[in-house]
Amino acid sequence: MNQPTHEGLARPDLGLRWRNRFATLGSGFFTPLRPQPLPDPYWVGTSPAVARELGLDESWLQSPVGLEVFSGNALPAGSQPLASVYSGHQFGVWAGQLGDGRALLLGSVDTPGAGELEIQLKGSGLTPYSRMGDGRAVLRSSIREFLCSEAMHALGIPTSRALCVTGSDAPVYRETAETAAVVTRVAPSFIRFGHFEHFSARGDEEALRALADHVIDHFYPQCREAAASEGNAYASLLEAVSRRTADMVARWQAAGFCHGVMNTDNMSILGLTIDYGPFQFMDGFDPAHICNHSDHQGRYAWNRQPNIAYWNLFCLGQALLPLIGEQEQALAALEPYKTAFPRALEARMREKLGLTDAQPGDRELIDGVLRLLAAGRVDYPIFWRRLSRHVAGDSLEPVRDLFADRDAADAWLLSFSERISHIPRGLAADLMLKTNPHVVLRNHLGEQAIRQAKLRDFSGVQHLLQALQAPFDESPQSAGFAGFPPDWASSIEISCSS
Ligand code: AMP
Ligand code: MG
């Protein structure tokens, strides 16, 4: 390891070209800060695919120096760590100032093929925004975030990525004593709706404008062009964010994914899935499913996610109002969500059904299958995979076997087979087999890996990661992850506690 600097932390050179795009916003947006050391860290999980994306030599994910860096005990040479300030609406209520209470942005790096990516440590200790928290993340929630980030990416759902998880035996107290972990996560930006709400609520129009300009310049340059011809760049930004959010939520819905905590501070300005907490991929299909045991009202139930996203966009619109000027213009910018979302969802559901074109009756076919699945609480991933295998040539019986009400199932299957008969079988089957995953990060799979990890055996995390990174492959390694959930799965309770 290199010699400690005057700051007291070693500064090893990981061979990355660091900048800090976010820091260019100015000091009002963050506090420069070092991570708090984590005693005797160990590796819990690593994603070589993300290392490659970053242009980071994979060997750092096995080295003692890498371990020190990704547990917050050393800072990569060239990084400028900081915690950012934001605010937000939590469970529909204005929560005031929040911020990176346990995350540190190390900076951004130029990558070989993915542009500039930001790297954050989550669980790296207290910050000025920790409020009542301890600045730490527990092993269980860190493993869940790590696995889900990579699972979502492999499913083609926009998301932050995760490079690794490191752990320590240092105790962290939640409902019971647990142990600490740090997730290293990666995204082009971690700017949230809540960043905009923060400066808007304070009446700091200059900072609000600087933030919006920053986001437009780096991520939505087309909004500037739109403004040159027809008005307001900030209204155009709101519309662009709405469209990306519509696309993201449509993908969540089609995948049977529940985010669990769609507070405005957990909504990415880039339309990425971020801040994995009590998320769940549904087992048996229940549209009203609530995955977060702290969500007593069901605000973030699966079937409410599209409306909640719109509600959150409305908050963003309100925050941008000083820049947009006219309320009508802000409302007009939000309007396209109402058509973009259902259109995106229909497109995703068509893919699941193997439909390579659009026909007038498709909506009915989609609604019909969802009603059928809901009526029987049919296992969502297994139904879609079995249907895909049937279209690829397998017998229909495994699909029919999923339904107690065979008559209802047969009626829908008949209309499906009529519809799909107009599409070349091979094309439909290919589409379905690469849309409907064989392996999904079900709660019990994560739980098994976590239980093993608590006993200091991290092989389960790594095996599951490999399966989740190739979710459409039916390999011998993935077979154990593709079955029905065991009975105990329904008793797993995941709350906001992380
Ligand atoms: P979340 O719901 O996990 O996105 O967290 C909401 C807010 O609480 C964010 O500002 C987090 O940074 C902060 N927070 C959550 N857990 C902790 C913790 N253990 N220590 C400090 N801040 C936390
Ligand atoms: Mg959050």
PDB file of N, CA, C and O in Angstrom, residues 45-68:
ATOM      1  N   GLY A  45     -18.823  -9.845  -2.370  1.00  0.00           N
ATOM      2  CA  GLY A  45     -19.212 -10.136  -3.756  1.00  0.00           C
ATOM      3  C   GLY A  45     -18.538  -9.156  -4.693  1.00  0.00           C
ATOM      4  O   GLY A  45     -18.299  -8.002  -4.322  1.00  0.00           O
ATOM      5  N   THR A  46     -18.223  -9.612  -5.886  1.00  0.00           N
ATOM      6  CA  THR A  46     -17.578  -8.731  -6.862  1.00  0.00           C
ATOM      7  C   THR A  46     -18.187  -8.987  -8.243  1.00  0.00           C
ATOM      8  O   THR A  46     -18.566 -10.104  -8.564  1.00  0.00           O
ATOM      9  N   SER A  47     -18.272  -7.929  -9.026  1.00  0.00           N
ATOM     10  CA  SER A  47     -18.784  -8.061 -10.385  1.00  0.00           C
ATOM     11  C   SER A  47     -17.683  -7.665 -11.384  1.00  0.00           C
ATOM     12  O   SER A  47     -17.510  -6.483 -11.685  1.00  0.00           O
ATOM     13  N   PRO A  48     -16.972  -8.660 -11.903  1.00  0.00           N
ATOM     14  CA  PRO A  48     -15.932  -8.358 -12.887  1.00  0.00           C
ATOM     15  C   PRO A  48     -16.500  -7.630 -14.110  1.00  0.00           C
ATOM     16  O   PRO A  48     -15.802  -6.809 -14.712  1.00  0.00           O
ATOM     17  N   ALA A  49     -17.771  -7.885 -14.443  1.00  0.00           N
ATOM     18  CA  ALA A  49     -18.372  -7.201 -15.599  1.00  0.00           C
ATOM     19  C   ALA A  49     -18.393  -5.690 -15.391  1.00  0.00           C
ATOM     20  O   ALA A  49     -18.155  -4.918 -16.328  1.00  0.00           O
ATOM     21  N   VAL A  50     -18.666  -5.263 -14.169  1.00  0.00           N
ATOM     22  CA  VAL A  50     -18.703  -3.824 -13.892  1.00  0.00           C
ATOM     23  C   VAL A  50     -17.283  -3.252 -13.881  1.00  0.00           C
ATOM     24  O   VAL A  50     -17.054  -2.129 -14.341  1.00  0.00           O
ATOM     25  N   ALA A  51     -16.332  -4.049 -13.382  1.00  0.00           N
ATOM     26  CA  ALA A  51     -14.933  -3.603 -13.431  1.00  0.00           C
ATOM     27  C   ALA A  51     -14.542  -3.335 -14.887  1.00  0.00           C
ATOM     28  O   ALA A  51     -13.949  -2.297 -15.202  1.00  0.00           O
ATOM     29  N   ARG A  52     -14.912  -4.254 -15.767  1.00  0.00           N
ATOM     30  CA  ARG A  52     -14.583  -4.067 -17.194  1.00  0.00           C
ATOM     31  C   ARG A  52     -15.244  -2.818 -17.740  1.00  0.00           C
ATOM     32  O   ARG A  52     -14.649  -2.052 -18.497  1.00  0.00           O
ATOM     33  N   GLU A  53     -16.485  -2.605 -17.368  1.00  0.00           N
ATOM     34  CA  GLU A  53     -17.214  -1.414 -17.824  1.00  0.00           C
ATOM     35  C   GLU A  53     -16.478  -0.134 -17.409  1.00  0.00           C
ATOM     36  O   GLU A  53     -16.420   0.830 -18.150  1.00  0.00           O
ATOM     37  N   LEU A  54     -15.920  -0.173 -16.198  1.00  0.00           N
ATOM     38  CA  LEU A  54     -15.217   1.008 -15.683  1.00  0.00           C
ATOM     39  C   LEU A  54     -13.816   1.153 -16.263  1.00  0.00           C
ATOM     40  O   LEU A  54     -13.187   2.200 -16.110  1.00  0.00           O
ATOM     41  N   GLY A  55     -13.314   0.080 -16.882  1.00  0.00           N
ATOM     42  CA  GLY A  55     -11.919   0.088 -17.296  1.00  0.00           C
ATOM     43  C   GLY A  55     -10.999  -0.134 -16.101  1.00  0.00           C
ATOM     44  O   GLY A  55      -9.837   0.267 -16.106  1.00  0.00           O
ATOM     45  N   LEU A  56     -11.543  -0.783 -15.066  1.00  0.00           N
ATOM     46  CA  LEU A  56     -10.768  -1.086 -13.852  1.00  0.00           C
ATOM     47  C   LEU A  56     -10.201  -2.498 -14.004  1.00  0.00           C
ATOM     48  O   LEU A  56     -10.945  -3.438 -14.307  1.00  0.00           O
ATOM     49  N   ASP A  57      -8.927  -2.624 -13.788  1.00  0.00           N
ATOM     50  CA  ASP A  57      -8.310  -3.943 -13.863  1.00  0.00           C
ATOM     51  C   ASP A  57      -9.000  -4.864 -12.843  1.00  0.00           C
ATOM     52  O   ASP A  57      -9.079  -4.545 -11.666  1.00  0.00           O
ATOM     53  N   GLU A  58      -9.505  -6.000 -13.338  1.00  0.00           N
ATOM     54  CA  GLU A  58     -10.279  -6.901 -12.467  1.00  0.00           C
ATOM     55  C   GLU A  58      -9.503  -7.383 -11.255  1.00  0.00           C
ATOM     56  O   GLU A  58     -10.086  -7.782 -10.243  1.00  0.00           O
ATOM     57  N   SER A  59      -8.179  -7.365 -11.378  1.00  0.00           N
ATOM     58  CA  SER A  59      -7.378  -7.893 -10.263  1.00  0.00           C
ATOM     59  C   SER A  59      -7.544  -7.044  -8.988  1.00  0.00           C
ATOM     60  O   SER A  59      -7.314  -7.528  -7.890  1.00  0.00           O
ATOM     61  N   TRP A  60      -8.010  -5.777  -9.145  1.00  0.00           N
ATOM     62  CA  TRP A  60      -8.260  -4.962  -7.944  1.00  0.00           C
ATOM     63  C   TRP A  60      -9.369  -5.576  -7.101  1.00  0.00           C
ATOM     64  O   TRP A  60      -9.474  -5.300  -5.914  1.00  0.00           O
ATOM     65  N   LEU A  61     -10.226  -6.381  -7.723  1.00  0.00           N
ATOM     66  CA  LEU A  61     -11.338  -6.988  -6.981  1.00  0.00           C
ATOM     67  C   LEU A  61     -10.905  -8.233  -6.205  1.00  0.00           C
ATOM     68  O   LEU A  61     -11.736  -8.929  -5.627  1.00  0.00           O
ATOM     69  N   GLN A  62      -9.619  -8.500  -6.257  1.00  0.00           N
ATOM     70  CA  GLN A  62      -9.092  -9.602  -5.448  1.00  0.00           C
ATOM     71  C   GLN A  62      -7.948  -9.130  -4.567  1.00  0.00           C
ATOM     72  O   GLN A  62      -7.428  -9.899  -3.773  1.00  0.00           O
ATOM     73  N   SER A  63      -7.549  -7.880  -4.749  1.00  0.00           N
ATOM     74  CA  SER A  63      -6.314  -7.448  -4.092  1.00  0.00           C
ATOM     75  C   SER A  63      -6.610  -6.799  -2.738  1.00  0.00           C
ATOM     76  O   SER A  63      -7.673  -6.211  -2.532  1.00  0.00           O
ATOM     77  N   PRO A  64      -5.667  -6.880  -1.814  1.00  0.00           N
ATOM     78  CA  PRO A  64      -5.817  -6.221  -0.509  1.00  0.00           C
ATOM     79  C   PRO A  64      -5.988  -4.707  -0.655  1.00  0.00           C
ATOM     80  O   PRO A  64      -6.745  -4.098   0.103  1.00  0.00           O
ATOM     81  N   VAL A  65      -5.318  -4.113  -1.654  1.00  0.00           N
ATOM     82  CA  VAL A  65      -5.454  -2.663  -1.837  1.00  0.00           C
ATOM     83  C   VAL A  65      -6.877  -2.327  -2.303  1.00  0.00           C
ATOM     84  O   VAL A  65      -7.520  -1.404  -1.790  1.00  0.00           O
ATOM     85  N   GLY A  66      -7.383  -3.112  -3.253  1.00  0.00           N
ATOM     86  CA  GLY A  66      -8.762  -2.913  -3.712  1.00  0.00           C
ATOM     87  C   GLY A  66      -9.740  -3.043  -2.552  1.00  0.00           C
ATOM     88  O   GLY A  66     -10.691  -2.269  -2.427  1.00  0.00           O
ATOM     89  N   LEU A  67      -9.503  -4.007  -1.709  1.00  0.00           N
ATOM     90  CA  LEU A  67     -10.373  -4.224  -0.544  1.00  0.00           C
ATOM     91  C   LEU A  67     -10.384  -2.998   0.362  1.00  0.00           C
ATOM     92  O   LEU A  67     -11.444  -2.579   0.851  1.00  0.00           O
ATOM     93  N   GLU A  68      -9.224  -2.399   0.561  1.00  0.00           N
ATOM     94  CA  GLU A  68      -9.147  -1.194   1.400  1.00  0.00           C
ATOM     95  C   GLU A  68      -9.909  -0.045   0.756  1.00  0.00           C
ATOM     96  O   GLU A  68     -10.627   0.694   1.423  1.00  0.00           O
TER      97      GLU A  68
END
